[in-house]
XYZ file of C-alpha atoms in Angstrom:
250
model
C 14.124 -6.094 -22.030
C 15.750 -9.087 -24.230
C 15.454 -12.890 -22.871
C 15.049 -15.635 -24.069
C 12.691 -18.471 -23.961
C 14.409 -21.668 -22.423
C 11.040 -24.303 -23.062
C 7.576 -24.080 -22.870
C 4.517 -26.547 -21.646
C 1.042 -26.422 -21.512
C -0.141 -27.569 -18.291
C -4.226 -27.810 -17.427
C -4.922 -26.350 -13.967
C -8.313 -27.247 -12.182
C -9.357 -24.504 -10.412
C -12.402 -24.504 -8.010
C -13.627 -21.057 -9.384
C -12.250 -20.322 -12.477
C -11.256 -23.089 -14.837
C -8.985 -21.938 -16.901
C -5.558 -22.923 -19.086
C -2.639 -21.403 -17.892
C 0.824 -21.705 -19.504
C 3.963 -22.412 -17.495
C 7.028 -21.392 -19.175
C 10.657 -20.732 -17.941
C 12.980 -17.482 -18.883
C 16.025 -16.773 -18.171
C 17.622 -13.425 -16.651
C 18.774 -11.998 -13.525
C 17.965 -11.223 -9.931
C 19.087 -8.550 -7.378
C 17.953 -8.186 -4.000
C 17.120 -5.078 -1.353
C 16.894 -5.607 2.021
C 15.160 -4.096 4.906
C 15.804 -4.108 8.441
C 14.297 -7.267 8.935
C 14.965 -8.538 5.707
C 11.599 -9.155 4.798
C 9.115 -6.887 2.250
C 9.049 -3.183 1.388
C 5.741 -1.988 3.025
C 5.870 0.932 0.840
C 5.446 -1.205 -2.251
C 4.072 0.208 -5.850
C 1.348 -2.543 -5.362
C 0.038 -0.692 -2.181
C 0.230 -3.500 -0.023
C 1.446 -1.909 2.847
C 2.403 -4.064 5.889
C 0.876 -7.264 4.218
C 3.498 -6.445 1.346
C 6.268 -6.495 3.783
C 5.170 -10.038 5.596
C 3.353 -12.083 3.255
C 4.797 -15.308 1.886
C 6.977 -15.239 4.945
C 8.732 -12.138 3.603
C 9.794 -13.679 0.159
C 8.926 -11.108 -2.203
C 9.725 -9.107 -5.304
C 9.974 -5.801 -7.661
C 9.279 -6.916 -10.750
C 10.649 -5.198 -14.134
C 8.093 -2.724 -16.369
C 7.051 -5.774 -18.435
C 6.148 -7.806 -15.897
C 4.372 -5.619 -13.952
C 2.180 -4.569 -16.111
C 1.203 -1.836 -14.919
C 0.193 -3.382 -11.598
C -1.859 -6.455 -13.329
C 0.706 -8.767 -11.754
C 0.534 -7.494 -8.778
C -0.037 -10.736 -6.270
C 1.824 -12.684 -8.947
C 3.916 -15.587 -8.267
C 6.971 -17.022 -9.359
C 9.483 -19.656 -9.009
C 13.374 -18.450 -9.692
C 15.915 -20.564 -9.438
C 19.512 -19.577 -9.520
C 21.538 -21.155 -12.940
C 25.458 -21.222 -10.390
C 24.678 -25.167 -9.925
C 27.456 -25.221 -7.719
C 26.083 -22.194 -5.466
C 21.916 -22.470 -5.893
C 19.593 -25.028 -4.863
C 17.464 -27.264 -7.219
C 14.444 -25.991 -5.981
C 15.173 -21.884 -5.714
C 12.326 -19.548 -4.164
C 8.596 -18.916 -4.817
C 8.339 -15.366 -4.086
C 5.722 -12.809 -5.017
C 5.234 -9.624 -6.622
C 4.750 -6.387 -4.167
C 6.480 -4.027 -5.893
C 8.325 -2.398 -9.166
C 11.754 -2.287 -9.723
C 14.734 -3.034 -12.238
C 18.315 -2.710 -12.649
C 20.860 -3.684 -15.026
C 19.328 -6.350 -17.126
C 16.832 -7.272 -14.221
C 13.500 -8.682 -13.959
C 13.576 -9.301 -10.097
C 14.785 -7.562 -7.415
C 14.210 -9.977 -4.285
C 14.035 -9.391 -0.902
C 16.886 -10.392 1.144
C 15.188 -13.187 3.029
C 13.758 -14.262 -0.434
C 17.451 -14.043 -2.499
C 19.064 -15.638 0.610
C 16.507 -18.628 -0.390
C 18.391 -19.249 -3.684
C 21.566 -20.363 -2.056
C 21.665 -24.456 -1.879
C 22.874 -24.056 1.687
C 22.772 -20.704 4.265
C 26.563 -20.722 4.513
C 26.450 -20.022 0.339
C 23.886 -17.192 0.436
C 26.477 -15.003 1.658
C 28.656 -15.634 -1.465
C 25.318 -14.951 -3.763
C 24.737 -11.550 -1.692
C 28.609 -10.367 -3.028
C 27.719 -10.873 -6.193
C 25.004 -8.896 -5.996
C 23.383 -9.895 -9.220
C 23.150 -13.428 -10.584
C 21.531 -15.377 -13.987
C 18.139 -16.811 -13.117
C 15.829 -18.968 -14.414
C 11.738 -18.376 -13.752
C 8.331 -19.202 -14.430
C 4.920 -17.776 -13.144
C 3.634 -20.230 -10.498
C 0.441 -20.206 -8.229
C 0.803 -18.857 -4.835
C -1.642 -21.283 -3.244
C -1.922 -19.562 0.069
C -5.375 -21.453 0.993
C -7.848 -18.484 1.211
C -9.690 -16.845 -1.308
C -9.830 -13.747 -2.907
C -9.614 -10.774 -0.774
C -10.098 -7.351 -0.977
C -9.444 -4.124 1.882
C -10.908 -1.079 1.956
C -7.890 1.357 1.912
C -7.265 3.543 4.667
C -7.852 6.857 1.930
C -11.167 5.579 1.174
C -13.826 8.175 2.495
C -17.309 6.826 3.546
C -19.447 7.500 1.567
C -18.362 9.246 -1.155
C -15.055 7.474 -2.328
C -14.106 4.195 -2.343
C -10.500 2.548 -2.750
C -9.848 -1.550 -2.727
C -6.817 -3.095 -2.462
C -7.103 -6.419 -3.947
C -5.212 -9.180 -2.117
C -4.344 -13.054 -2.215
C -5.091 -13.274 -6.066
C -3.585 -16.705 -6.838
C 0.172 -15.944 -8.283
C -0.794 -17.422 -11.940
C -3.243 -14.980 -12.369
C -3.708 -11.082 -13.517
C -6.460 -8.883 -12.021
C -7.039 -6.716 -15.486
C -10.232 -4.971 -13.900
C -12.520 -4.396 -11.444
C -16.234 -3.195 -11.278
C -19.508 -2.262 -8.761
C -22.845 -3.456 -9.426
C -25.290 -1.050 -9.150
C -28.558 -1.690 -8.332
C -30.670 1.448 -9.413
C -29.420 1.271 -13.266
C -28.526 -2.620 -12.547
C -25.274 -1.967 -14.867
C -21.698 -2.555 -13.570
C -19.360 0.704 -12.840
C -15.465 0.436 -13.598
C -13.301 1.006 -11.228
C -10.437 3.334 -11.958
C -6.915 1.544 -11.438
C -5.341 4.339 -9.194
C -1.740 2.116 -8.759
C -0.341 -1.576 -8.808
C -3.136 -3.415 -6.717
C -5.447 -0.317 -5.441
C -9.009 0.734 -7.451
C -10.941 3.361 -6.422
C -14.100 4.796 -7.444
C -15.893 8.113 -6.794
C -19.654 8.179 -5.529
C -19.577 4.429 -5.103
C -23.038 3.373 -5.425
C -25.890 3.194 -2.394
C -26.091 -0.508 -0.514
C -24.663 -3.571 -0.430
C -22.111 -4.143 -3.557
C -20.996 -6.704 -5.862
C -17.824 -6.660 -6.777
C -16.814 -8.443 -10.251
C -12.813 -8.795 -11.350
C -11.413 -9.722 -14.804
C -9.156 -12.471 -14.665
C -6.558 -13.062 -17.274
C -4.555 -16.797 -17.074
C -2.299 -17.096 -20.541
C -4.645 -16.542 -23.254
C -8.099 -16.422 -21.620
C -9.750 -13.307 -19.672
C -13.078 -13.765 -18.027
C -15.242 -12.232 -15.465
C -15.565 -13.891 -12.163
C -17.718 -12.615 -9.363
C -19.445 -12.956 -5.774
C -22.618 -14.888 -5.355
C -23.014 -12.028 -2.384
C -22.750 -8.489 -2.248
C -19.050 -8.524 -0.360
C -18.780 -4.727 0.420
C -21.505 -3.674 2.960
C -23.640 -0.532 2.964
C -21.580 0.997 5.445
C -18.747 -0.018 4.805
C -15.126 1.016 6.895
C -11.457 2.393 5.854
C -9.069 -0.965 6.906
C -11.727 -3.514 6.789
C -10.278 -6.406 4.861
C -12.878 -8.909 3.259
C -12.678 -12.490 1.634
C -14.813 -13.528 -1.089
C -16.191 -16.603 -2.442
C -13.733 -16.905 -5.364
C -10.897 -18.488 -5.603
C -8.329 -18.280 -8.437
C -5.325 -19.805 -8.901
């Protein structure tokens, strides 16, 4: 998909985990929206969020085009669009994140309605941006800063013990999760974990024990391994139990 590259600056972000560069630069393009019954986020997602895809970030979320999805590396990401109708948008425009995959007409977001309502500089304008339908944006990839760490969930298709699936959750926005791998004790190597869609990994015959989990992170230019201290996945482990690590990344 063509766009074009308004400006670009480097910015040094300190994170408490993973110091890293990360590059924030604004497009342009355009913006749709969906809506749901409550307005809010599409539980059926491609990132496999489920219901936390529907209600996090207050229910400002996104579909993101093929190229920035990435094949569900973005998945978590975050970014700030702003709407370019100066007399209709707000200075500020809408942090929403990525949930989902989706494109139209010379699209690279398709909002939520309680996330494209957000555009509008007052509520009594959104109305005017929903007729339009679609409308020129300008964005940049932002951190989501939602004050927890890294999380993971064991997904409900998981089957004790023999497969194991992980949704990976609250990643940061600036960030891409690029891999994820076990520790295995017995042959003390790491074991991939396959990518099965957008946020979910899942591995056959999971190793015996407690596990460490390791995740590549990718910020602009720079990809790096960051892991637990602690095993985070217990022995016996169980479908829907959600877990926070130690790391956080921005």
């Amino acid at each position: 998909m063509d766009f074009s590259l308004k400006h670009c600056t480097l910015l040094i972000c300190l994170i408490l985990i993973l110091p890293a560069l990360c590059y924030s630069q604004t497009y342009v393009s355009k913006a749709g929206y969906y809506n749901t019954d409550d307005g809010m986020g599409n539980p059926n997602g491609a990132c496999g969020y489920e219901e936390y895809g529907r209600t996090v970030n207050n229910g400002e979320v996104c579909a993101v085009s093929r190229r920035l999805f990435k094949n569900g590396a973005s998945c978590g990401g975050c970014y700030q669009v702003r709407c370019r109708n100066k007399g209709l948008c707000s200075q500020e425009g809408v942090k929403v994140m990525a949930t989902d995959y989706g494109e139209g007409h010379g699209t690279d977001f398709i909002l939520s309605y309680r996330g494209f309502a957000k555009l509008a500089k007052q509520s009594s304008m959104a109305q005017v941006l929903f007729a339009k339908g679609t409308v020129d944006v300008e964005y940049r990839r932002v951190s989501c800063r939602f004050g927890s760490n890294l999380m993971v969930k064991i997904h409900e298709r998981s089957k004790y013990p023999n497969y194991l699936s992980l949704v990976v959750m609250n990643q940061g926005g600036a960030s891409d999760i690029l891999a994820l791998e076990v520790y295995e004790e017995e042959t003390s190597s790491w074991i991939s974990m396959r990518r099965a869609y957008g946020a979910v990994f899942d591995l056959s015959n999971p190793p015996d024990g407690d596990l460490q989990v390791r995740f590549l992170i990718s910020a602009a230019a720079e990809s790096k391994w960051v892991q637990s201290e602690r095993a985070i996945i217990p022995a016996e482990w169980s479908v829907g139990e959600t877990i926070e690590t130690d790391i956080q990344v921005s």
